[in-house]
Every structure is written in C-alpha cells, then in structure tokens.
Coordinates of C-alpha atoms in Angstrom, one line a residue:
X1 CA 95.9 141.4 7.3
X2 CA 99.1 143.1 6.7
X3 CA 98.5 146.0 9.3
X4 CA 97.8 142.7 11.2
X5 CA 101.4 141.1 10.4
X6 CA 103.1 144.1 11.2
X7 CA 101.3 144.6 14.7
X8 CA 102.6 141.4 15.6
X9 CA 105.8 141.0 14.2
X10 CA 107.0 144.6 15.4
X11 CA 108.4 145.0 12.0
X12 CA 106.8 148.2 10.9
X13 CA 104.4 149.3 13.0
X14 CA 106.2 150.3 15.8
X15 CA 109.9 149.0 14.6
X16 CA 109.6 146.2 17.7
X17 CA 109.1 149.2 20.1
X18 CA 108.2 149.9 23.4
X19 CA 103.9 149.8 22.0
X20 CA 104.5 146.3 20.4
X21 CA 106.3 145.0 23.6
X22 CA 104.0 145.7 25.6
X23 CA 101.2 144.4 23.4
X24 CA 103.3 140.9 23.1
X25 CA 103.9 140.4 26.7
X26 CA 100.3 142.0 27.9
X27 CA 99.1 139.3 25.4
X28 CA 101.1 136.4 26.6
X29 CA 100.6 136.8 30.2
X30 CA 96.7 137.5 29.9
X31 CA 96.5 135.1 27.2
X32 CA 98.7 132.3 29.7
X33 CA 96.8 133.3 33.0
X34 CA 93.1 132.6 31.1
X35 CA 94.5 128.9 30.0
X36 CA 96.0 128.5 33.6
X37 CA 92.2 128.7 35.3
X38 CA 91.3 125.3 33.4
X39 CA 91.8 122.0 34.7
X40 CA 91.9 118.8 33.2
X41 CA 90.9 115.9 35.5
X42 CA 91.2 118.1 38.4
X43 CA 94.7 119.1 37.2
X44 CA 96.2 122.7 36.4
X45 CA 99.4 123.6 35.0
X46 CA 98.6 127.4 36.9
X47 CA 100.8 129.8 35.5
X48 CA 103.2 127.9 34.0
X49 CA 100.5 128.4 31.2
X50 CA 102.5 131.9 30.5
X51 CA 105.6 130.1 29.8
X52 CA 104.1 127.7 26.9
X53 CA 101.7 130.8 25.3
X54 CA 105.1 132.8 25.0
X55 CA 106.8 129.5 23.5
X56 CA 103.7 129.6 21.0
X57 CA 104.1 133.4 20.2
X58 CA 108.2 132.9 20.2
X59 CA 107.1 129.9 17.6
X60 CA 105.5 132.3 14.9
X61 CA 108.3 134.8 15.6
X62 CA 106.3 137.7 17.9
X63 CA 109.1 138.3 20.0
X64 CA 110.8 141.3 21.8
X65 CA 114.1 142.5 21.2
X66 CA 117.0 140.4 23.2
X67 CA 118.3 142.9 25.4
X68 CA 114.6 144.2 26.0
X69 CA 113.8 140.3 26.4
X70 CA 116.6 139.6 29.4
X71 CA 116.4 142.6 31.1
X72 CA 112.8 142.1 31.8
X73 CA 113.3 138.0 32.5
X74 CA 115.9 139.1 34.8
X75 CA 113.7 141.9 36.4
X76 CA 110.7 139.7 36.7
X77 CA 112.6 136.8 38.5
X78 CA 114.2 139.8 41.1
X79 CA 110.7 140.5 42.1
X80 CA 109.7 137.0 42.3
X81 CA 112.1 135.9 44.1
X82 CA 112.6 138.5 46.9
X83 CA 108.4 138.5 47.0
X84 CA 109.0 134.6 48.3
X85 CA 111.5 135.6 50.2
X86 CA 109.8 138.4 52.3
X87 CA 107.0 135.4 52.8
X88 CA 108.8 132.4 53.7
X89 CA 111.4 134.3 55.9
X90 CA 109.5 135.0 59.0
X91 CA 108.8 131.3 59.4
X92 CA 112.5 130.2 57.7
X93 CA 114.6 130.0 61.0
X94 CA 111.1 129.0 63.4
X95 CA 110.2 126.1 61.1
X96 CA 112.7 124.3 62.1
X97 CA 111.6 124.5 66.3
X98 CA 108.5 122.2 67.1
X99 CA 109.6 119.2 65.9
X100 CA 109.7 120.8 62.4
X101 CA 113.6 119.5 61.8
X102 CA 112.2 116.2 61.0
X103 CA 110.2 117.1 58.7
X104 CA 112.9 119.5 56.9
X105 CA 115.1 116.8 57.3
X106 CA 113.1 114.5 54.8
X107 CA 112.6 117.5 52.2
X108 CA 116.3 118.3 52.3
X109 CA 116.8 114.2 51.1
X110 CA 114.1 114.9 48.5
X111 CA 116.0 118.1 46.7
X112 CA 119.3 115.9 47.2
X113 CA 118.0 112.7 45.7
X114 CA 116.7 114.9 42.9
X115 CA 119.4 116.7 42.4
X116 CA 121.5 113.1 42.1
X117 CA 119.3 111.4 39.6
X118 CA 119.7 114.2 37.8
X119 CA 123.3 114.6 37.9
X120 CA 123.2 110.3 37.5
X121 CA 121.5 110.9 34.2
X122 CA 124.2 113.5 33.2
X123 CA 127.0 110.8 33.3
X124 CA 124.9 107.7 32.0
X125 CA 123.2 109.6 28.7
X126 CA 126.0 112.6 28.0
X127 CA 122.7 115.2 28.0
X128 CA 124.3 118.3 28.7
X129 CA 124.2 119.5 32.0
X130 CA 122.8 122.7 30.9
X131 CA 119.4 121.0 29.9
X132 CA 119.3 118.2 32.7
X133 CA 119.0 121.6 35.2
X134 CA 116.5 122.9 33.1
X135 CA 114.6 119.1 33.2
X136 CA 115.5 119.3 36.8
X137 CA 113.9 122.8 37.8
X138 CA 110.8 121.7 35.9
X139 CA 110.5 118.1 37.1
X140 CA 110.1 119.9 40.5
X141 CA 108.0 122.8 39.5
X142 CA 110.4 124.6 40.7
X143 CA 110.8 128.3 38.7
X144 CA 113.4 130.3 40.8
X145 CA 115.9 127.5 40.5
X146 CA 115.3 127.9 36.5
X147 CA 116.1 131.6 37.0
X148 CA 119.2 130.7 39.2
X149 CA 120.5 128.5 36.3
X150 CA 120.4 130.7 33.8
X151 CA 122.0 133.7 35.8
X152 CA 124.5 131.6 36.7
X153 CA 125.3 130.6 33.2
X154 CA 124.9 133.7 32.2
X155 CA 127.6 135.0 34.7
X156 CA 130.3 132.4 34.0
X157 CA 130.1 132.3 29.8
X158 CA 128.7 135.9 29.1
X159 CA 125.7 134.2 27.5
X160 CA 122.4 132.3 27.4
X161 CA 121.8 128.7 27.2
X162 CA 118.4 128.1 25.3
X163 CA 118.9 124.6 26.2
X164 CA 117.9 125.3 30.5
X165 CA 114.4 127.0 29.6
X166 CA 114.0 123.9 27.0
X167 CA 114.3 121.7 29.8
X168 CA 112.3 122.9 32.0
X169 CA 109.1 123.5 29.9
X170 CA 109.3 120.2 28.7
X171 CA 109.5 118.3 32.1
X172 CA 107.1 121.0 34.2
X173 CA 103.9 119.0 33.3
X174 CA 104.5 115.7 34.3
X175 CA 106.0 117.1 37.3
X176 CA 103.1 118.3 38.3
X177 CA 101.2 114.9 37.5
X178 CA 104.0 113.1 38.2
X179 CA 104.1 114.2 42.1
X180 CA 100.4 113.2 42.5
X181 CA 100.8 109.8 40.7
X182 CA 103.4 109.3 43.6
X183 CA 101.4 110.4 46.2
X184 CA 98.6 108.0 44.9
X185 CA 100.9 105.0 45.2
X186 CA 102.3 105.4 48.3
X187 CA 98.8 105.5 49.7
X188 CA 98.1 102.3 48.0
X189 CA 101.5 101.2 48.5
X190 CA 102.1 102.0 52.0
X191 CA 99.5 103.1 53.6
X192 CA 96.6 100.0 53.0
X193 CA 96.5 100.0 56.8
X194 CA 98.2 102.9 57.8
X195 CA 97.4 106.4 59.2
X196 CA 95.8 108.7 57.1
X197 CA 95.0 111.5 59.5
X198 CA 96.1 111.0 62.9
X199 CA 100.1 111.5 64.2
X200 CA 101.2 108.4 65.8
X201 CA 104.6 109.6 66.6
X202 CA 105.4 112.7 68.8
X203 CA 107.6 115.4 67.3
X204 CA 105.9 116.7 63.9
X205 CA 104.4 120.4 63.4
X206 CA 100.8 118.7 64.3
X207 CA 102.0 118.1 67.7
X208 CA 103.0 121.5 67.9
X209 CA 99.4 122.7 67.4
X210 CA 98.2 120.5 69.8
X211 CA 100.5 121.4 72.6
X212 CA 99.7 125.2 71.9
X213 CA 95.7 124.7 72.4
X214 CA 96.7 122.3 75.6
X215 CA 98.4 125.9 76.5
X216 CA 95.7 128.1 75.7
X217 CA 93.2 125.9 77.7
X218 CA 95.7 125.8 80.7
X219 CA 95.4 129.9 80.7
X220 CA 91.8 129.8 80.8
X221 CA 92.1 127.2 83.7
X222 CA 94.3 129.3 85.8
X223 CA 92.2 132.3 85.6
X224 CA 89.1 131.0 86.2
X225 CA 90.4 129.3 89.1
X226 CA 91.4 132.7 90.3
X227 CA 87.8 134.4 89.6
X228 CA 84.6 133.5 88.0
X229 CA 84.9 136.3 85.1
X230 CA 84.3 133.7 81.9
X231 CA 87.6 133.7 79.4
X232 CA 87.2 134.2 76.1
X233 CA 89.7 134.2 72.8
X234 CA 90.4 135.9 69.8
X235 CA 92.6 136.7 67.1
X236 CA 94.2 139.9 66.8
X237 CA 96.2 142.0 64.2
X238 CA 99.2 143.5 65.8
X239 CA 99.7 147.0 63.5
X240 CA 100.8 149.0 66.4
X241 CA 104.7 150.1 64.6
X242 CA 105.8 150.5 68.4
X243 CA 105.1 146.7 68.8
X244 CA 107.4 145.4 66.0
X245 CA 110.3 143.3 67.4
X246 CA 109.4 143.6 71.2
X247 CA 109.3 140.2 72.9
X248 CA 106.0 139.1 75.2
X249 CA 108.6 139.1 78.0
X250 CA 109.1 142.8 78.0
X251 CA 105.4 143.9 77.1
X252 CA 104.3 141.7 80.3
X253 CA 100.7 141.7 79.1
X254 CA 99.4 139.3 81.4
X255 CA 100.6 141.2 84.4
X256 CA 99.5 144.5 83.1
X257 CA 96.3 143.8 81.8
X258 CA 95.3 140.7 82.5
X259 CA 95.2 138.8 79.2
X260 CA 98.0 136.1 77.7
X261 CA 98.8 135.8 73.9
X262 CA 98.8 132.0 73.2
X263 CA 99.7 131.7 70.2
X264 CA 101.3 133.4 66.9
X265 CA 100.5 133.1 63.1
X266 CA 102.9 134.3 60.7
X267 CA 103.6 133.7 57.3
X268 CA 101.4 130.3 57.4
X269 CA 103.1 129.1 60.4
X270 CA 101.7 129.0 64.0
X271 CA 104.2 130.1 66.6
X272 CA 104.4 128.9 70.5
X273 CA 104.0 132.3 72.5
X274 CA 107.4 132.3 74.6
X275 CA 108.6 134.8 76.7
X276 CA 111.3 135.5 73.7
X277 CA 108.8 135.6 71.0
X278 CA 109.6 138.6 69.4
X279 CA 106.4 140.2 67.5
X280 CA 106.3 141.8 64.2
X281 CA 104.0 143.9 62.8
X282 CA 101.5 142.0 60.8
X283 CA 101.3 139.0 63.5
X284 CA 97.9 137.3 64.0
X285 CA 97.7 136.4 67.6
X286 CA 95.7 134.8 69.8
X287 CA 94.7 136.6 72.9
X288 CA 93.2 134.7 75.9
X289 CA 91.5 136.6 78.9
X290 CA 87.8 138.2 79.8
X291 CA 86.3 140.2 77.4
X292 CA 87.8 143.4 79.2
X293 CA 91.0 142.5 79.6
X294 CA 90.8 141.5 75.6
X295 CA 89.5 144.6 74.4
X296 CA 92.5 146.6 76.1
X297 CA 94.4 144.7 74.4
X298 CA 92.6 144.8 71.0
X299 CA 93.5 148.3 71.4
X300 CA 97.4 147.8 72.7
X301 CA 97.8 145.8 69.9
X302 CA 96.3 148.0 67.1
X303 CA 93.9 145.7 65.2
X304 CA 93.5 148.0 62.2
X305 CA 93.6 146.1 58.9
X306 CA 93.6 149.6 57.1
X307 CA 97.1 150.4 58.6
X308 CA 98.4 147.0 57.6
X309 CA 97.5 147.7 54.0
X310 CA 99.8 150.8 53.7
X311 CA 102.5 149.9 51.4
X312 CA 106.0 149.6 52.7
X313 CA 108.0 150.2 49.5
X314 CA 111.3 151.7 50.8
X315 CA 112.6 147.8 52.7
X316 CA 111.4 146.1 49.4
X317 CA 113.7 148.4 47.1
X318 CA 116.5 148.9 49.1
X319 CA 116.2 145.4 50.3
X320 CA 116.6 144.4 46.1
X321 CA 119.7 146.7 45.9
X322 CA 121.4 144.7 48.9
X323 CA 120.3 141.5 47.2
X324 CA 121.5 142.8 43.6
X325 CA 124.8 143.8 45.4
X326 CA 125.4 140.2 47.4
X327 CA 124.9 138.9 44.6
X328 CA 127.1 140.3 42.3
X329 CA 130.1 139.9 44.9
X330 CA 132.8 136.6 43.3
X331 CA 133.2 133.9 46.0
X332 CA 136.1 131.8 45.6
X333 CA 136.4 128.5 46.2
X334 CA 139.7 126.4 45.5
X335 CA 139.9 124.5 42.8
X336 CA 137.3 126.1 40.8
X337 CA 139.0 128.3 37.3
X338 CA 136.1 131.0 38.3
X339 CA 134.4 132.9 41.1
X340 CA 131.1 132.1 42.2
X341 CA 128.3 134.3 42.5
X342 CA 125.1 134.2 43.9
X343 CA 123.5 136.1 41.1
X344 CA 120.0 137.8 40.4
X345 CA 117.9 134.8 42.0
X346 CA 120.1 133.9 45.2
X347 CA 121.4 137.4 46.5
X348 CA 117.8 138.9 46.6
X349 CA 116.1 135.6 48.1
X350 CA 119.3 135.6 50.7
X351 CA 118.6 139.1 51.7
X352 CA 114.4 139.2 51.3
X353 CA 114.7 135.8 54.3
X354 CA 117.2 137.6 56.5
X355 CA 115.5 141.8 56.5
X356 CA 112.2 139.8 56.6
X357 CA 113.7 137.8 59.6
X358 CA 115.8 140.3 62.0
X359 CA 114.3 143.3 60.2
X360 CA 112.0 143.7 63.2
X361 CA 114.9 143.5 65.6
X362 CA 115.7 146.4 64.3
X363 CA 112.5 148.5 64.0
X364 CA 112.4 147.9 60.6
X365 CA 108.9 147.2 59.2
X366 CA 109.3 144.5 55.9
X367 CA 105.9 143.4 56.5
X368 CA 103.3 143.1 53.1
X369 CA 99.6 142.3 53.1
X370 CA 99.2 138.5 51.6
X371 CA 97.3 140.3 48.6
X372 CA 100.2 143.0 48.1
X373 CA 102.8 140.3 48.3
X374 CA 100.7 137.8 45.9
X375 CA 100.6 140.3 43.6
X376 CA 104.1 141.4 43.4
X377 CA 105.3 137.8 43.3
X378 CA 102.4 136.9 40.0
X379 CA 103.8 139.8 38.3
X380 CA 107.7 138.8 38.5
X381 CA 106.3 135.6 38.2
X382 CA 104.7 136.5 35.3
X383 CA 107.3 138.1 33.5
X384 CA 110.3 136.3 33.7
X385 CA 108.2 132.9 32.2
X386 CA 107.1 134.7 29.2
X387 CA 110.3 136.4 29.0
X388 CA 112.0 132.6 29.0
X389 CA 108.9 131.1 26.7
X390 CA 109.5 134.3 24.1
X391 CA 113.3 133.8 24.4
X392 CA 113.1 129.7 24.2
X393 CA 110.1 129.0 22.0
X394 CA 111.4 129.3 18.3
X395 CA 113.8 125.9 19.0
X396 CA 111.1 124.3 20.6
X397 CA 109.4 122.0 18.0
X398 CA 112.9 121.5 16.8
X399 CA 114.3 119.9 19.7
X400 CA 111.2 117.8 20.7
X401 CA 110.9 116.5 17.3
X402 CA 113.7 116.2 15.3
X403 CA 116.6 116.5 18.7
X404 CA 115.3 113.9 21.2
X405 CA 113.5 115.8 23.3
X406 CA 111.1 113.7 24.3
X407 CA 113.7 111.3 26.0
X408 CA 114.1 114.7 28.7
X409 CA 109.8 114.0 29.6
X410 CA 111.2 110.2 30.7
X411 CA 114.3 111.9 32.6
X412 CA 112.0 114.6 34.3
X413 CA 109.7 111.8 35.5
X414 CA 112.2 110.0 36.7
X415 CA 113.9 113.0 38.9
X416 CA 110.1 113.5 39.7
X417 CA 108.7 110.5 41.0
X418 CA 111.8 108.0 42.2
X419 CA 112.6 110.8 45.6
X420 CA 109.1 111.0 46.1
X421 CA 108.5 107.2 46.3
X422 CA 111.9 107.1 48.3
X423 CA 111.1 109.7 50.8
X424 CA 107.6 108.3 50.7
X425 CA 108.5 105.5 52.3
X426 CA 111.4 106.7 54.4
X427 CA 108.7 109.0 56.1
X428 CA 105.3 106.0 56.9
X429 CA 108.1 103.1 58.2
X430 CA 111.1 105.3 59.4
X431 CA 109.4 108.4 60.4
X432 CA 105.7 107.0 61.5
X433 CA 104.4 110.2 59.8
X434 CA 100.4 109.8 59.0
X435 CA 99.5 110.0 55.3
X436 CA 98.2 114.1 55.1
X437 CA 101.7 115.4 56.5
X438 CA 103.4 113.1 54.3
X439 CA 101.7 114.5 51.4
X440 CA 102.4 118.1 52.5
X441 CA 105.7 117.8 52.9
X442 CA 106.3 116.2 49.7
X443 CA 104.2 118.4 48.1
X444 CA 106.4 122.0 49.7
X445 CA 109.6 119.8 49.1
X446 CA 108.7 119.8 44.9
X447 CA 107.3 123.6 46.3
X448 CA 104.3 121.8 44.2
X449 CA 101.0 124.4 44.5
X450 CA 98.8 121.9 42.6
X451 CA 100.0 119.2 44.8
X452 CA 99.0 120.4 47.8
X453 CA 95.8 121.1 46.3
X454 CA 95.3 117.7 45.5
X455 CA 96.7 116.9 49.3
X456 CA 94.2 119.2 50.7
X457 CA 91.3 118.1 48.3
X458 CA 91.9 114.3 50.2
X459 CA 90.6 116.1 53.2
X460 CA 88.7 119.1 53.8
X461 CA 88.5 119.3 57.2
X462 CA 92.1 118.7 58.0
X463 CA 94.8 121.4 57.7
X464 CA 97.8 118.5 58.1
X465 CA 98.8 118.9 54.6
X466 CA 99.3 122.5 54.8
X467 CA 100.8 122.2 57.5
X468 CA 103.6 119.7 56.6
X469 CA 104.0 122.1 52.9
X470 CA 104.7 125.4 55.2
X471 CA 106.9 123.6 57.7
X472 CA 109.2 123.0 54.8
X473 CA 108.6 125.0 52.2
X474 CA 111.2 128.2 53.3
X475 CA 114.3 125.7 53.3
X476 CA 113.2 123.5 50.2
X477 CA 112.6 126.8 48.2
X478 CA 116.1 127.9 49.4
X479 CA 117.8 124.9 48.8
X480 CA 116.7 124.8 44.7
X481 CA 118.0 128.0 44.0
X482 CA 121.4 126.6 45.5
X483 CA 121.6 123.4 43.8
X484 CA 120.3 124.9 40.7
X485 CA 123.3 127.0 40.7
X486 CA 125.9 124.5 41.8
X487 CA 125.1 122.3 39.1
X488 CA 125.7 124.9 36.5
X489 CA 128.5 126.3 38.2
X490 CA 130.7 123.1 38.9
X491 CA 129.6 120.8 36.6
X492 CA 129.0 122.9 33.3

C-alpha cells in the first residue's frame, strides 16, 4: 500500500517526475473521457468529465508540479484553440453572406446579455470578478474563454487566480441542463402554435440551401434543354494542391468541360458557387453535368481521400508561433494603468481564423482531415481541463461548502438561462425564425455540443439545427474569448 501511496503522490517513487506525471494526467484524462460516454437522462457532461476527475485527484493531493502543471494547461489550451480555429475559419467571414447576419446578430445579443448579467451580478453581490468569469465561461460551456481569463490574469498580476477555474467547474453542469431547460420552455412558451420546422421568413441559412438546389436544378434544365444526354450530380473532393485558392471564374469548368460546380461544403457550411468562389483544398463540391463531363472532372479536381489525409504540420506550427507572437504584443488603450494582450487563447485563435481564411490566397495549404483536426483539438482539449481540475481541485470542497459556493450554481443559471429565454423570444416574434434554427443558434451561441444534440434529437430528419449552430458558431466562439478577457482586463 505504501509502494501504492508513493506511486501516486510522486513523493518517492519517482520524486513527482516526468513517470508519475504522466501516470497522473494519462489517468485523469482516460479516467474523465470513460465517465464522459454516460448519460443521465439523455444528458452528458462530455469531456468536461476530465476537469472534475482531475479536481478529485487534485482533492487527495496527486498533483504535478506547478510549473510542470501551467506550462502544460497553457500548451493544451494553444492547441485547442488554434484546432477551432483552423475549423471555424473557412466559414468565419462566409457565415455571415446568405442571410447568415441575422442569425449572428441574435448570438452576438446572447454573449452580450451574458456577459451583462454577469457583470450585473458583480456590482449587486461584490463576488469577485475573477470568479463571476470563471461562473460565466462555465454557465456557457464555454472552455477557451476560461483559458483566456486565466492568461489574462496571469499577464496582468504575474499570477493565477484559483478562483476563475472554481467558477467555471461549478457552473459548467447546469449550463449544460440549463440551456435545454430553456429550449424546452420556449417551445412550450412560444411556440404552442408556432413553426417547428418550416422558415416562414426569407433571409436565414435554410433559405440559402434552398436557393442553391433551385440552382443546381436550373443547370440541369439548361443542359438538357440543350441535348438529351441525362445530368447527373455528385460530390467531389477537391485535393488537387494546384486548385487551392483559384476562383470558378478562372477554372471556367463549364465552358471547358461541360460540367458546373453548384455548390460548396466547408467546414460544416454550404457555400453558393459564385464566379469568385475561391476553392481550397479539402472542399466538398457538388458537380452537376453528364456522367462524362463529371468524370473529367472527378479527375481535374483530384478526388483522392488518401492525399487529403497527409498531414500538413508546417502551417499548424508556424501558424502557433505567429499566434504566440500576436499575442504577446501590449496594446494600449487610454485610460487603462496596463497594456493589453491578447494572450495564449486569443493570438493563436486570431491567427488559426485568418491563415485558415486567406491562407489559400496565397497557395498555402492549412487544410486538416475532420479526424486529424478532432484529435488535435481533444488532446489540448484534454490537457488544459485536467491541467485546471489538478491545479483547482484541493480548494474545491472548501469553497462549495464552507465559502458560499453554491450561491455561484444560482448565478451560472441565471447567466445561463435569462439570454436564452430573451433571445428566445426576440428570435419566434421579432425574427419569425421556426423552432429547429432557433434551437441551433442558441445552442452554437452557448457553443453548447450537448445542446445541439438534444436540438438535433427533436428531429432526425432535419439538418435546421445544425445549421443554425454552424452559421454562428465561428463569431460566438470568437466573441467568448474576447469578452472573457475584457472582463478580467478592465474590470479586475
């Protein structure tokens, strides 16, 4: 039992080494990911599960060593947050085209409702600002704006605040529940009569998708007006290198070989197929023509999942330098006794959108399978919330029981649910929004995973949640990290 205790505790066996690190945190994360695949009542906390094992280990004092402890936290959230980025950025600028401003517009009142019922509850109760963050990042599930906090405290005092992790893990459930019990009463709330799936107003991403098919079936209609070949139409990899950033305007496909590209999927958005489209490597397109004219271009266009799975390492490590660098420059602003930075969690997610963006403007291939890119983005993820749980978890108990804590639950709930229900209604009367796009954007503007599943569990067949969560998911995700950091930075 004692060869036991000292495994553990690091104390003798390995003197809290690199062996009995890795043990803790392989532990912790294995350990956290196993509890995460349960649900209860149809319900899971995900990987947030990590966070709470390593505030269990922290508890009985199997910890790492504190510089060990934040530079892997810090490390972890890098490669989280610049994973997001390189997804979210394709579709950043183009989600707000096809009637997707709208939509943003409504998730950008959700963060800044949030963010004032949070700093509301500063003033009223005197909690510290340091921990209404924290309560904040976890009311909205929302882990990269955690990570921003804390970098941004730790830039401007030269040390951590226990209290922002604290926070967090104690409001992070009931956000989750809390955003579905929202969504459950502004059905029964607003939408007794209302429409659950259809779009009764003109303007939203769903009308987008619509107009795009009414395209592809007016291509089909002007060639077989032309001849009597039959049209077919399928989806196409582009992983031709030569291909990435060229517009449809200068490949002239239709004139060259007979066949039109409709439409574009990237990054979970669909794309209307303009002349200035510019393509990038990795695009899933839809190709409309006869079956020879499609197979020429099946072969123009590459098709070859095999090349798409080779690794592009070099724009994900240089591209974390530049974001390490931005943000470490001091931004001044007047008035304030200290220079601002963007720190660890902005200046990578700044640069991941923009090289993911205009990276292909300038031949520069960012693109990552969706398996590569979940991977790198669970193991950041991964890290930095044991890190914080291992770093936050011996004052736990403490504060919940014998420090109030439990009055933060009430306060996350509240920054939870009131800019749902606000928003909720703001989008069915003001809006005319049906009930699934509500849902979804709601759901990316908390960016809530098991929201949207309970959105998409409503209905099966329809892809209107999804929709509505990827429309506004790149800004919303941008947006936390911000305020996160603004409320340390101006009000601590």
């Amino acid at each position: 039992m004692e060869f036991l205790k000292s495994l553990f505790d690091g104390t003798q066996a390995w003197s809290g080494g690199v062996a009995h690190s890795i043990l803790v945190l392989a532990l912790v994360i294995a350990i956290g990911k196993v509890l995460g695949k349960y649900k209860i009542k149809g319900i899971s906390l995900g990987v947030t599960w990590v966070l709470f094992t390593g505030i269990l280990f922290s508890h009985f004092n199997m910890t790492l060593n504190a510089d060990l402890l934040h530079f892997m936290k810090e490390f972890g959230l890098i490669l989280f947050v610049y994973s997001i980025g390189l997804q979210v950025g394709p579709g950043f600028f183009s989600s707000f085209k096809a009637g997707g401003v709208k939509l943003n517009l409504l998730a950008v009142l959700v963060c800044v409702l949030g963010a004032a019922t949070a700093i509301a509850l500063h003033f009223v109760t005197g909690t510290e600002m340091t921990t209404m963050t924290g309560i904040m990042s976890g009311a909205v599930t929302n882990t990269p704006g955690l990570g921003a906090a804390q970098t941004a405290y730790s830039d401007m005092f030269g040390s951590n605040s226990p209290d922002i992790a604290l926070g967090y893990a104690v409001a992070y459930p009931l956000g989750v529940v809390g955003a579905i019990l929202s969504f459950i009463l502004i059905r029964k709330l607003f939408y007794r009569n209302g429409p659950v799936l259809q779009t009764v107003e003109k303007g939203t991403g769903n009308d987008s998708r619509r107009e795009e098919k009414e395209a592809e079936a007016a291509i089909i209609s002007k060639h077989s007006e032309a001849a009597t070949t039959k049209f077919i139409s399928r989806r196409i990899l582009i992983s031709k290198r030569s291909l990435n950033g060229r517009t449809l305007e200068d490949l002239k496909f239709e004139e060259i070989l007979g066949a039109s590209i409709t439409r574009v999927r990237r990054a979970g958005l669909d794309l209307r197929a303009t002349p200035g489209l510019r393509l990038q490597y990795g695009d899933l397109v839809t190709v409309v023509g006869s079956r020879e004219s499609v197979a020429s271009m099946e072969k123009v266009l590459g098709n070859s999942m095999r090349r798409l799975d080779e690794p592009n390492l070099v724009p994900i490590f240089f591209g974390i330098a530049l974001g390490v660098i931005l943000g470490s420059i001091p931004i001044a602003f007047p008035g304030m006794p200290q220079a601002v930075k963007l720190g660890l969690a902005g200046g990578p997610l700044i640069v991941s959108i923009l090289i993911s963006y205009f990276g292909p403007r300038i031949n520069i291939i960012t693109y990552t399978t969706p398996s590569a890119n979940l991977m790198l983005r669970e193991t950041g993820i991964c890290l930095f919330l044991a890190c914080v749980g291992l770093e936050a978890g011996s004052n736990f108990v403490d504060t919940i029981v014998n420090k109030g804590g439990y009055i933060w639950i009430a306060f996350g709930a509240l920054i939870t649910m009131l800019p749902l229900l606000i928003c909720g209604l703001i989008g069915r009367f003001g809006m005319k929004l049906n009930y699934l796009t509500l849902v979804g954007v709601l759901s990316g503007s908390t960016t809530n995973p098991p929201a949207l599943a309970y959105s998409n569990d409503i209905d099966k067949n329809s892809d209107e949640a999804s929709v509505g969560y990827a429309t506004v998911y790149p800004l919303t995700m941008f947006l936390r990290v911000l305020i996160a950091q603004m409320m340390i930075l101006f009000l601590c």
